[in-house]
Short mmCIF file of C-alpha atoms in Angstrom, two decimals:
data_model
loop_
_atom_site.label_atom_id
_atom_site.label_comp_id
_atom_site.label_asym_id
_atom_site.label_seq_id
_atom_site.Cartn_x
_atom_site.Cartn_y
_atom_site.Cartn_z
CA MET T 178 0.00 0.00 0.00
CA ASP T 179 1.40 3.40 -1.04
CA TYR T 180 1.78 6.16 1.57
CA ASP T 181 -0.95 8.20 -0.13
CA ASP T 182 -3.22 5.16 0.21
CA VAL T 183 -2.40 5.11 3.92
CA LEU T 184 -3.53 8.74 4.18
CA LYS T 185 -6.76 7.88 2.38
CA ASN T 186 -7.44 5.24 5.03
CA VAL T 187 -6.43 7.16 8.16
CA GLY T 188 -7.82 10.55 7.04
CA GLN T 189 -6.67 12.92 4.33
CA PHE T 190 -7.39 16.10 6.29
CA GLY T 191 -8.51 15.05 9.75
CA ARG T 192 -7.90 16.46 13.21
CA PHE T 193 -4.22 15.53 13.12
CA GLN T 194 -3.56 17.37 9.84
CA LYS T 195 -5.53 20.39 11.04
CA TYR T 196 -3.37 20.43 14.14
CA ILE T 197 -0.22 20.51 11.96
CA LEU T 198 -1.69 23.30 9.82
CA ALA T 199 -2.57 25.36 12.91
CA LEU T 200 0.99 25.00 14.24
CA ILE T 201 2.52 26.10 10.94
CA ALA T 202 0.19 29.09 10.38
CA ILE T 203 2.05 31.64 12.53
CA PRO T 204 5.53 30.71 11.27
CA CYS T 205 4.21 31.20 7.72
CA MET T 206 3.00 34.66 8.71
CA ILE T 207 6.36 35.44 10.36
CA SER T 208 8.01 34.45 7.09
CA CYS T 209 5.70 36.82 5.22
CA TRP T 210 6.40 39.67 7.63
CA GLN T 211 10.16 39.38 7.20
CA SER T 212 9.86 38.95 3.44
CA PHE T 213 8.00 42.24 2.94
CA LEU T 214 9.33 44.18 5.95
CA HIS T 215 11.72 46.23 3.84
CA ALA T 216 8.73 47.91 2.18
CA PHE T 217 8.21 49.72 5.50
CA ILE T 218 11.57 49.92 7.26
CA GLY T 219 13.19 50.90 3.94
CA PHE T 220 10.55 53.49 3.10
CA ILE T 221 12.00 56.84 2.01
CA PRO T 222 9.56 59.52 3.19
CA PRO T 223 9.22 62.93 1.51
CA HIS T 224 12.08 65.11 2.74
CA ARG T 225 13.71 68.50 2.25
CA CYS T 226 16.70 70.45 3.45
CA TRP T 227 16.93 71.61 7.06
CA ILE T 228 16.92 75.42 7.04
CA ASP T 229 18.95 77.11 9.76
CA ASN T 230 17.20 79.98 11.58
CA CYS T 231 13.85 78.49 10.55
CA ASP T 232 13.75 74.78 11.39
CA ASN T 233 13.72 73.47 14.93
CA LEU T 234 12.72 70.26 16.68
CA THR T 235 9.02 71.16 16.48
CA SER T 236 8.91 72.37 12.88
CA SER T 237 7.07 70.28 10.29
CA TYR T 238 7.88 69.10 6.79
CA LYS T 239 5.63 71.81 5.30
CA GLU T 240 6.08 75.37 6.55
CA ALA T 241 4.81 78.72 5.25
CA TRP T 242 8.35 80.05 4.71
CA LEU T 243 9.47 77.20 2.43
CA ASN T 244 8.75 79.17 -0.77
CA ALA T 245 11.44 81.64 0.26
CA THR T 246 14.08 79.05 1.20
CA THR T 247 13.60 76.01 -1.03
CA PRO T 248 13.03 75.59 -4.76
CA TYR T 249 9.98 73.54 -5.74
CA THR T 250 9.95 70.69 -8.28
CA ARG T 251 7.05 69.02 -10.05
CA LYS T 252 6.49 65.36 -9.14
CA ASP T 253 3.51 63.33 -10.30
CA GLY T 254 1.68 66.52 -11.22
CA VAL T 255 2.21 68.10 -7.78
CA TYR T 256 4.76 70.76 -6.79
CA MET T 257 6.87 69.61 -3.84
CA PRO T 258 9.88 71.12 -2.00
CA ASP T 259 13.13 70.03 -3.62
CA GLN T 260 14.44 67.04 -1.67
CA CYS T 261 18.16 67.64 -2.06
CA GLU T 262 18.83 71.38 -2.50
CA HIS T 263 18.01 74.76 -0.97
CA PHE T 264 18.81 78.35 -1.90
CA VAL T 265 22.18 79.86 -1.02
CA PHE T 266 21.51 82.34 1.76
CA ASN T 267 23.05 85.77 2.27
CA TYR T 268 23.81 86.18 5.98
CA THR T 269 25.85 89.36 5.58
CA ASP T 270 23.26 91.66 7.14
CA TYR T 271 21.00 89.22 9.00
CA THR T 272 22.15 86.08 10.81
CA ASP T 273 18.97 85.14 12.69
CA VAL T 274 16.16 86.07 10.34
CA CYS T 275 13.67 83.52 9.03
CA PRO T 276 13.45 83.30 6.14
CA PRO T 277 16.93 84.65 5.39
CA LYS T 278 17.67 86.51 2.19
CA HIS T 279 18.83 84.21 -0.55
CA LEU T 280 20.57 84.23 -3.87
CA LYS T 281 19.17 82.56 -6.99
CA THR T 282 21.71 79.74 -6.83
CA THR T 283 21.21 76.51 -4.90
CA VAL T 284 23.36 74.20 -2.80
CA LYS T 285 23.01 70.61 -1.63
CA CYS T 286 21.51 69.86 1.77
CA SER T 287 23.82 69.25 4.73
CA LYS T 288 20.93 68.24 6.99
CA TYR T 289 17.37 67.03 6.34
CA LYS T 290 13.81 67.35 7.55
CA PHE T 291 11.42 64.53 6.63
CA ASP T 292 7.67 64.08 6.57
CA ASP T 293 6.87 62.01 9.67
CA SER T 294 3.11 61.85 9.07
CA GLU T 295 3.30 58.09 8.31
CA PHE T 296 6.61 56.89 9.78
CA SER T 297 8.36 58.17 12.88
CA SER T 298 11.61 56.66 11.58
CA THR T 299 12.96 54.35 8.86
CA ILE T 300 16.49 53.27 8.01
CA ALA T 301 16.59 56.24 5.61
CA THR T 302 15.88 58.72 8.41
CA GLU T 303 18.05 56.81 10.90
CA TRP T 304 21.23 57.13 8.83
CA ASN T 305 20.29 60.06 6.53
CA LEU T 306 20.14 57.89 3.42
CA TYR T 307 18.84 60.65 1.16
CA CYS T 308 19.85 61.99 -2.25
CA ASP T 309 23.40 60.79 -3.07
CA LYS T 310 23.14 58.13 -0.32
CA GLN T 311 19.68 56.95 -1.28
CA TYR T 312 21.13 54.05 -3.25
CA LEU T 313 22.06 52.43 0.08
CA VAL T 314 18.36 51.84 0.80
CA SER T 315 17.86 49.87 -2.41
CA LEU T 316 21.21 48.17 -1.83
CA ALA T 317 19.96 47.06 1.59
CA GLY T 318 16.93 45.55 -0.13
CA SER T 319 19.11 43.74 -2.69
CA VAL T 320 21.42 42.40 0.04
CA ASN T 321 18.30 41.29 1.87
CA LEU T 322 17.16 39.32 -1.18
CA ALA T 323 20.65 37.89 -1.68
CA GLY T 324 20.21 36.14 1.66
CA GLY T 325 17.35 34.26 0.06
CA PHE T 326 19.78 32.76 -2.47
CA VAL T 327 21.84 31.20 0.30
CA GLY T 328 18.85 30.13 2.38
CA SER T 329 17.00 28.47 -0.50
CA LEU T 330 20.00 26.33 -1.41
CA LEU T 331 21.24 25.56 2.10
CA MET T 332 18.04 24.88 4.01
CA GLY T 333 16.44 22.89 1.18
CA THR T 334 19.32 20.42 1.38
CA ILE T 335 19.20 20.35 5.19
CA ALA T 336 15.45 19.65 5.13
CA ASP T 337 15.92 16.71 2.77
CA ARG T 338 18.88 15.24 4.63
CA TYR T 339 18.03 15.91 8.29
CA GLY T 340 14.27 16.41 8.24
CA ARG T 341 11.62 19.08 7.78
CA LYS T 342 11.22 19.64 11.51
CA THR T 343 14.96 20.19 12.01
CA ALA T 344 15.07 22.76 9.22
CA ILE T 345 12.05 24.63 10.61
CA LEU T 346 13.61 24.83 14.10
CA ILE T 347 16.89 26.12 12.66
CA CYS T 348 15.05 28.77 10.63
CA LEU T 349 12.95 29.97 13.58
CA GLY T 350 15.86 30.16 16.01
CA PHE T 351 18.29 32.02 13.79
CA LEU T 352 15.56 34.25 12.33
CA ALA T 353 14.81 35.53 15.83
CA ILE T 354 18.50 36.03 16.68
CA PHE T 355 19.39 37.90 13.50
CA GLY T 356 16.09 39.81 13.51
CA VAL T 357 16.75 41.18 16.99
CA SER T 358 20.33 41.99 15.93
CA ALA T 359 19.02 43.98 12.96
CA SER T 360 16.72 46.00 15.22
CA VAL T 361 19.69 47.31 17.25
CA ALA T 362 22.06 47.74 14.31
CA PRO T 363 24.56 50.57 14.99
CA SER T 364 25.22 51.17 11.29
CA VAL T 365 23.67 50.50 7.92
CA VAL T 366 26.40 47.94 7.11
CA PHE T 367 25.66 45.95 10.27
CA PHE T 368 21.96 46.21 9.42
CA MET T 369 22.54 44.79 5.92
CA ILE T 370 24.51 41.83 7.28
CA ALA T 371 21.83 41.03 9.87
CA ARG T 372 19.00 41.32 7.35
CA PHE T 373 20.94 39.11 4.91
CA CYS T 374 20.93 36.39 7.57
CA VAL T 375 17.25 36.99 8.39
CA GLU T 376 16.26 36.54 4.76
CA ALA T 377 18.37 33.38 4.49
CA MET T 378 16.20 31.87 7.25
CA GLU T 379 12.88 33.42 6.21
CA SER T 380 13.08 32.32 2.59
CA SER T 381 13.31 28.68 3.65
CA LEU T 382 10.90 28.80 6.60
CA TYR T 383 7.88 29.11 4.33
CA TYR T 384 9.00 26.52 1.77
CA VAL T 385 9.87 23.88 4.37
CA SER T 386 6.70 24.53 6.38
CA PHE T 387 4.63 24.22 3.22
CA VAL T 388 6.22 20.90 2.34
CA LEU T 389 5.82 19.52 5.87
CA VAL T 390 2.09 20.22 5.86
CA MET T 391 1.53 18.92 2.33
CA GLU T 392 3.29 15.64 3.10
CA PHE T 393 0.63 14.92 5.72
CA ILE T 394 -2.27 15.68 3.37
CA GLY T 395 -4.05 13.11 1.20
CA PRO T 396 -4.29 13.54 -2.60
CA ASP T 397 -7.92 14.70 -2.61
CA LYS T 398 -7.29 17.53 -0.12
CA ARG T 399 -3.99 18.94 -1.32
CA VAL T 400 -5.54 21.73 -3.37
CA LEU T 401 -7.71 22.93 -0.49
CA VAL T 402 -4.88 22.87 2.05
CA SER T 403 -2.32 24.46 -0.29
CA GLN T 404 -4.67 27.37 -0.86
CA ILE T 405 -5.38 27.69 2.86
CA ILE T 406 -1.64 28.12 3.34
CA GLN T 407 -1.57 30.72 0.55
CA LEU T 408 -4.44 32.55 2.24
CA ILE T 409 -2.50 32.50 5.50
CA TYR T 410 0.41 34.13 3.67
CA SER T 411 -1.89 36.77 2.15
CA PHE T 412 -3.34 37.39 5.61
CA GLY T 413 0.24 37.88 6.76
CA GLU T 414 0.65 40.68 4.23
CA MET T 415 -2.48 42.42 5.49
CA THR T 416 -1.52 42.02 9.16
CA LEU T 417 1.94 43.42 8.43
CA ALA T 418 0.28 46.59 7.13
CA GLY T 419 -1.64 46.83 10.41
CA ILE T 420 1.45 46.18 12.54
CA ALA T 421 3.44 48.79 10.59
CA TYR T 422 0.59 51.27 11.01
CA LEU T 423 0.74 50.82 14.80
CA VAL T 424 4.54 50.53 15.11
CA THR T 425 5.98 53.32 12.97
CA ASP T 426 9.55 53.17 14.29
CA TRP T 427 11.65 50.86 12.10
CA SER T 428 13.72 49.33 14.92
CA TYR T 429 10.66 48.44 17.01
CA LEU T 430 8.91 47.11 13.90
CA GLN T 431 11.87 44.85 13.16
CA LEU T 432 11.87 43.69 16.78
CA VAL T 433 8.11 43.06 17.00
CA THR T 434 8.12 40.94 13.85
CA SER T 435 11.18 38.88 14.91
CA VAL T 436 10.74 38.00 18.60
CA PRO T 437 7.61 35.81 18.07
CA ALA T 438 9.81 33.29 16.24
CA LEU T 439 11.42 32.36 19.57
CA LEU T 440 8.08 31.26 20.98
CA PHE T 441 7.79 28.57 18.34
CA LEU T 442 10.93 26.75 19.40
CA VAL T 443 8.44 24.69 21.41
CA PHE T 444 7.94 22.91 18.08
CA TYR T 445 10.78 20.65 19.21
CA TRP T 446 8.29 18.96 21.54
CA ILE T 447 4.94 19.39 19.77
CA LEU T 448 5.64 19.31 16.00
CA PRO T 449 5.95 15.82 14.45
CA GLU T 450 8.40 15.00 11.69
CA SER T 451 7.02 14.24 8.21
CA GLY T 452 5.98 10.60 8.05
CA ARG T 453 6.62 10.59 4.32
CA TRP T 454 10.19 11.82 4.83
CA LEU T 455 10.79 9.22 7.57
CA LEU T 456 9.69 6.47 5.18
CA ALA T 457 11.90 7.82 2.41
CA LYS T 458 14.85 7.64 4.81
CA GLY T 459 14.05 4.07 5.83
CA ARG T 460 13.03 5.02 9.40
CA THR T 461 9.96 2.83 9.33
CA ASP T 462 9.59 2.51 13.12
CA ASP T 463 9.43 6.30 13.57
CA ALA T 464 7.07 6.60 10.61
CA ASP T 465 4.84 3.91 12.06
CA LYS T 466 4.54 5.89 15.31
CA ILE T 467 3.41 8.94 13.33
CA ILE T 468 0.84 6.83 11.45
CA GLN T 469 -0.45 5.35 14.72
CA LYS T 470 -0.80 8.82 16.24
CA MET T 471 -2.59 10.06 13.12
CA MET T 472 -5.00 7.11 13.32
CA LYS T 473 -5.75 7.91 16.97
CA TRP T 474 -6.38 11.62 16.36
CA ASN T 475 -8.46 11.01 13.24
CA LYS T 476 -10.28 8.04 14.82
CA CYS T 477 -9.51 5.80 11.87
CA LEU T 478 -8.06 2.28 11.76
CA LEU T 479 -5.55 0.58 9.50
CA LYS T 480 -5.97 -3.04 10.53
CA ASP T 481 -2.96 -5.35 10.87
CA GLU T 482 -0.70 -3.35 8.60
CA THR T 483 2.75 -1.94 9.23
CA VAL T 484 4.30 0.90 7.30
CA GLN T 485 7.33 0.07 5.17
CA TYR T 486 9.41 2.23 2.86
CA GLY T 487 6.98 3.41 0.23
CA THR T 488 4.43 0.68 1.12
CA VAL T 489 2.27 -0.73 3.88
CA GLN T 490 2.40 -4.49 4.19
CA SER T 491 0.44 -6.95 6.30
CA ASP T 492 3.65 -8.62 7.47
CA SER T 493 4.72 -6.91 10.67
CA THR T 494 8.38 -7.78 10.13
CA PRO T 495 10.23 -5.12 8.12
CA LYS T 496 11.79 -6.53 4.97
CA PRO T 497 14.73 -4.95 3.19
CA LEU T 498 14.29 -3.78 -0.36
CA GLU T 499 15.40 -6.32 -2.90
CA SER T 500 18.01 -5.20 -5.37
CA THR T 501 19.27 -7.10 -8.39
CA SER T 502 22.03 -4.62 -9.15
CA THR T 503 24.57 -2.57 -7.27
CA SER T 504 25.00 -0.02 -10.03
CA ASP T 505 25.07 3.71 -9.37
CA THR T 506 21.64 4.04 -10.94
CA ASP T 507 20.11 1.48 -8.62
CA THR T 508 21.74 3.14 -5.64
CA LEU T 509 20.40 6.46 -6.85
CA PHE T 510 16.86 5.10 -6.97
CA ASP T 511 17.14 3.58 -3.46
CA SER T 512 16.90 6.40 -0.92
CA THR T 513 18.13 4.17 1.90
CA LYS T 514 21.52 3.84 0.13
CA HIS T 515 21.97 7.28 -1.35
CA SER T 516 22.40 10.72 0.19
CA TYR T 517 20.60 13.16 -2.09
CA SER T 518 21.47 16.69 -3.19
CA MET T 519 20.21 19.15 -5.79
CA ILE T 520 22.53 17.60 -8.38
CA ASP T 521 20.29 14.52 -8.38
CA LEU T 522 17.50 16.64 -9.87
CA PHE T 523 19.50 16.70 -13.12
CA ARG T 524 20.83 13.14 -13.28
CA THR T 525 17.88 11.52 -15.06
CA PRO T 526 16.35 12.86 -18.31
CA ARG T 527 12.65 13.28 -17.47
CA LEU T 528 13.25 14.74 -14.01
CA ARG T 529 15.93 17.03 -15.46
CA LEU T 530 13.57 18.44 -18.10
CA ARG T 531 10.76 18.77 -15.56
CA THR T 532 13.05 20.64 -13.15
CA ILE T 533 14.29 23.06 -15.82
CA LEU T 534 10.76 23.88 -16.97
CA LEU T 535 9.57 24.39 -13.38
CA MET T 536 12.51 26.73 -12.77
CA LEU T 537 11.52 28.70 -15.89
CA CYS T 538 7.89 28.94 -14.77
CA TRP T 539 8.91 30.09 -11.29
CA PHE T 540 11.28 32.70 -12.69
CA LEU T 541 8.75 34.17 -15.11
CA ASN T 542 5.83 34.17 -12.66
CA VAL T 543 7.77 35.78 -9.82
CA LEU T 544 9.29 38.32 -12.21
CA VAL T 545 5.80 39.36 -13.30
CA TYR T 546 4.23 39.11 -9.83
CA THR T 547 6.90 41.31 -8.24
CA GLY T 548 7.05 43.78 -11.09
CA VAL T 549 3.28 44.26 -11.25
CA THR T 550 3.05 44.61 -7.47
CA LEU T 551 5.69 47.33 -7.42
CA GLY T 552 3.80 49.21 -10.13
CA ALA T 553 0.27 48.69 -8.85
CA THR T 554 0.20 49.02 -5.08
CA SER T 555 0.19 52.83 -5.09
CA VAL T 556 -2.12 53.36 -8.07
CA ALA T 557 -5.40 53.85 -6.22
CA VAL T 558 -4.38 55.29 -2.84
CA ASN T 559 -1.64 57.47 -1.40
CA SER T 560 -1.28 55.74 1.96
CA ALA T 561 1.59 53.25 2.05
CA PHE T 562 -0.27 51.14 4.62
CA LEU T 563 -3.54 51.00 2.70
CA SER T 564 -1.75 50.34 -0.59
CA PHE T 565 0.09 47.41 0.92
CA PHE T 566 -3.11 46.11 2.52
CA LEU T 567 -4.93 46.14 -0.83
CA SER T 568 -2.04 44.39 -2.56
CA GLY T 569 -2.47 41.55 -0.09
CA PHE T 570 -6.27 41.62 -0.21
CA VAL T 571 -6.42 41.12 -3.99
CA GLU T 572 -4.69 37.78 -3.51
CA ILE T 573 -7.60 36.35 -1.50
CA PRO T 574 -10.10 36.00 -4.40
CA ALA T 575 -7.24 34.77 -6.60
CA ASN T 576 -6.38 32.00 -4.14
CA LEU T 577 -10.03 31.07 -3.67
CA LEU T 578 -10.55 30.80 -7.41
CA SER T 579 -7.48 28.60 -7.78
CA ILE T 580 -8.99 26.12 -5.29
CA PHE T 581 -11.91 25.56 -7.66
CA THR T 582 -9.92 25.54 -10.91
CA MET T 583 -7.17 23.22 -9.66
CA SER T 584 -9.72 20.77 -8.26
CA TYR T 585 -11.87 20.61 -11.39
CA PHE T 586 -9.55 21.49 -14.28
CA GLY T 587 -6.22 20.35 -12.87
CA ARG T 588 -2.95 22.04 -12.02
CA ARG T 589 -1.53 22.25 -15.53
CA ILE T 590 -4.54 23.93 -17.14
CA THR T 591 -4.92 26.35 -14.21
CA LEU T 592 -1.25 27.35 -14.39
CA CYS T 593 -1.40 27.81 -18.16
CA GLY T 594 -4.64 29.81 -17.87
CA SER T 595 -3.20 32.10 -15.18
CA PHE T 596 -0.17 32.86 -17.35
CA ALA T 597 -2.46 33.56 -20.33
CA LEU T 598 -4.75 35.87 -18.31
CA THR T 599 -1.79 37.80 -16.94
CA GLY T 600 -0.16 38.09 -20.36
CA VAL T 601 -3.27 39.35 -22.14
CA ALA T 602 -4.12 41.84 -19.37
CA LEU T 603 -0.64 43.37 -19.21
CA ILE T 604 -0.07 43.54 -22.97
CA SER T 605 -3.47 45.29 -23.28
CA ILE T 606 -2.15 48.19 -21.16
CA GLN T 607 -0.31 49.59 -24.19
CA PHE T 608 -3.69 50.25 -25.85
CA VAL T 609 -5.02 52.37 -22.93
CA PRO T 610 -4.91 56.13 -23.75
CA ASN T 611 -2.55 58.10 -21.50
CA SER T 612 -5.29 60.21 -19.95
CA PRO T 613 -6.68 60.63 -16.40
CA ASP T 614 -10.09 59.68 -17.78
CA TYR T 615 -8.81 56.14 -18.45
CA SER T 616 -6.84 55.69 -15.23
CA TRP T 617 -9.49 53.28 -13.93
CA VAL T 618 -8.91 51.05 -16.99
CA LEU T 619 -5.18 51.02 -16.27
CA LEU T 620 -5.90 50.14 -12.64
CA LEU T 621 -8.28 47.35 -13.64
CA LEU T 622 -5.79 45.77 -16.07
CA THR T 623 -2.95 46.07 -13.57
CA LEU T 624 -4.96 44.39 -10.82
CA LEU T 625 -6.09 41.73 -13.28
CA GLY T 626 -2.42 41.04 -14.01
CA LYS T 627 -1.72 40.83 -10.28
CA PHE T 628 -4.72 38.52 -9.90
CA GLY T 629 -3.49 36.15 -12.62
CA SER T 630 0.09 36.05 -11.34
CA THR T 631 -1.21 35.33 -7.83
CA VAL T 632 -3.15 32.33 -9.16
CA GLY T 633 0.03 31.16 -10.90
CA ASN T 634 1.98 31.60 -7.70
CA SER T 635 -0.55 29.47 -5.81
CA VAL T 636 -0.46 26.70 -8.40
CA LEU T 637 3.32 26.56 -8.62
CA TYR T 638 3.81 25.82 -4.92
CA LEU T 639 1.49 22.82 -5.02
CA PHE T 640 2.36 21.68 -8.55
CA SER T 641 6.09 21.69 -7.81
CA ALA T 642 5.65 19.89 -4.49
CA GLU T 643 3.69 17.17 -6.28
CA LEU T 644 6.11 16.78 -9.21
CA PHE T 645 9.34 16.51 -7.22
CA PRO T 646 9.92 13.11 -5.54
CA THR T 647 9.88 12.95 -1.73
CA VAL T 648 13.64 12.40 -1.49
CA LEU T 649 14.27 15.67 -3.39
CA ARG T 650 11.12 17.67 -2.70
CA ASN T 651 12.69 20.32 -0.47
CA SER T 652 15.79 20.48 -2.65
CA GLY T 653 13.58 21.05 -5.68
CA LEU T 654 11.49 23.72 -4.00
CA GLY T 655 14.64 25.29 -2.59
CA LEU T 656 16.11 25.50 -6.09
CA CYS T 657 12.90 27.04 -7.42
CA GLY T 658 12.96 29.46 -4.48
CA PHE T 659 16.52 30.40 -5.41
CA ILE T 660 15.46 31.11 -8.99
CA SER T 661 12.43 33.11 -7.83
CA THR T 662 14.66 35.25 -5.63
CA ILE T 663 16.78 36.14 -8.64
CA ALA T 664 13.57 37.09 -10.49
CA SER T 665 12.34 39.29 -7.63
CA THR T 666 15.73 41.05 -7.62
CA ILE T 667 15.57 41.73 -11.35
CA ALA T 668 11.92 42.85 -11.39
CA PRO T 669 12.46 46.40 -10.00
CA GLN T 670 15.09 47.04 -12.67
CA MET T 671 12.51 46.40 -15.38
CA GLN T 672 11.17 49.89 -14.78
CA ILE T 673 14.12 51.20 -16.77
CA PHE T 674 12.14 50.28 -19.90
CA SER T 675 9.59 52.95 -18.95
CA ARG T 676 12.11 55.57 -20.11
CA VAL T 677 11.47 54.33 -23.64
CA ALA T 678 7.69 53.97 -23.23
CA GLU T 679 5.60 53.90 -20.06
CA SER T 680 3.80 50.72 -21.07
CA LEU T 681 6.96 48.85 -22.17
CA PRO T 682 7.59 47.16 -18.78
CA TYR T 683 4.06 45.74 -18.88
CA ILE T 684 4.59 44.50 -22.43
CA VAL T 685 7.75 42.69 -21.28
CA PHE T 686 5.87 41.20 -18.33
CA GLY T 687 3.02 40.17 -20.62
CA ILE T 688 5.33 38.40 -23.08
CA ALA T 689 7.09 36.66 -20.18
CA SER T 690 3.72 35.38 -18.95
CA LEU T 691 2.80 33.95 -22.35
CA ILE T 692 6.15 32.14 -22.51
CA GLY T 693 5.42 30.70 -19.06
CA GLY T 694 2.05 29.48 -20.30
CA PHE T 695 3.64 27.47 -23.11
CA ALA T 696 6.27 26.03 -20.74
CA SER T 697 3.63 24.84 -18.28
CA LEU T 698 1.80 22.77 -20.91
CA SER T 699 4.65 20.24 -21.08
CA GLN T 700 4.25 19.19 -17.43
CA PRO T 701 2.23 16.07 -16.50
CA GLU T 702 -1.06 16.50 -14.63
CA THR T 703 -0.95 15.63 -10.91
CA LEU T 704 -4.64 15.93 -10.02
CA LYS T 705 -5.61 13.03 -7.70
CA LYS T 706 -2.32 11.25 -8.40
CA ASN T 707 -0.09 9.64 -5.79
CA LEU T 708 3.07 11.61 -5.13
CA PRO T 709 6.36 10.18 -6.43
CA GLN T 710 8.53 8.90 -3.59
CA THR T 711 11.81 8.10 -5.36
CA ILE T 712 13.63 9.32 -8.45
CA GLU T 713 12.43 6.19 -10.21
CA ASP T 714 8.84 7.12 -9.37
CA ALA T 715 9.45 10.62 -10.75
CA GLU T 716 10.90 9.21 -13.97
CA ASN T 717 7.83 7.02 -14.47
CA PHE T 718 5.35 9.69 -13.39
CA GLY T 719 3.06 10.88 -16.20
CA ARG T 720 3.99 8.13 -18.66
#
């Protein structure tokens, strides 16, 4: 009896699985908080030069005397005080007059005053990262994402070799340590190093948690549960907006979103290891204990059967796997004799092609998802908190729709359809007249693109987890996470195309989505199919 058949007998989504899902929910939200935290702590508020004789500790960003001290520039159709220069003042006759007499020339700011109406402090205001130093804010974000490269590769391998539970505990512990360190950073360099380490842990925490839950879920309930996890992540985005609204100081915000990870180190005692992973590693006795506990919680029975590697047999005495060959290929297919790494994803032809195409789909979808989000979140509202909240909220109907489409039409068709919807919506933006009267059409198409890419994002997590074999599942998802991090790093740079034409970035995103749609069609359908356990299973899957 296959492990998925065991789950069908003892409960595909019973009390035991709901318990696991409840335990994992908050760590998934913590992962979301850390992933998007830079949007708030790295926010660069409107700012201007500090004017001697006029500014003091109680002065505001906008003052009546600004017209006489600071040149104004047009930004987004609104005249704002110049952020980096002020007039050269003549103090020959008056040294304490506000506003002082000025010449027509300007000079760069030596000190700044920022608009604190939304944030009391950010890393930009903490270390004066304005104007010629403003690049350090984006550099901090890029360094933050670079940590995801390391985490995706490292923790994916650890999860496959030493267990999902072990990887989750490592991520939670070090995320809290480095998160607290970032909150008390004495310099921007120290901050970047700490946030690099935070992202290395955060990027893997979600992937490994997702896999752990899914490996306890039966085939008929995987779509529902995968989308529940996606909804939890979307809820994390919305709650982060609320937390940031209440905690407007960047250091306290970093602290508040990091410390809760320490509380979940109790997982050592209350979180079970993946039974599927235990079987794949030949630890049948430990796996049997998990199955017995699942049966008790779900009030189901599996009469006179003991779990073996990949099967459940009526004979209670474990029997070793028979092997007629000691070749490298046979050892590769037998997880009890082989220690796996990401390289094994490329050793066999069908799994190699499947892995490459999944990497392409992840890259293209995340590129579009991130790029559209950066361009759409501030379209309808001016509040950073409300904009971020809406960008998370739009994902809820997308995730709910994907539950229906994946269950009835399958993963492959849903993924292809989401790419097609996104591509058509974004390419259509070039036909919208550049006029305020049509701004609602631009907003609608942009949100439709975000909607489609969110559906694609939801499908890819589940689809990839089902296509990779158990012995390489976390390594596969870790590799895809690595590729997606590269895509999210590149996405902001796509705005450079807007210098040629404002709609050109959306055209690029649209074409990328259509390419992803064609790539997804070559994958086998996994709807109501048993998951592959070994590389041999993966090679035969879909034939």
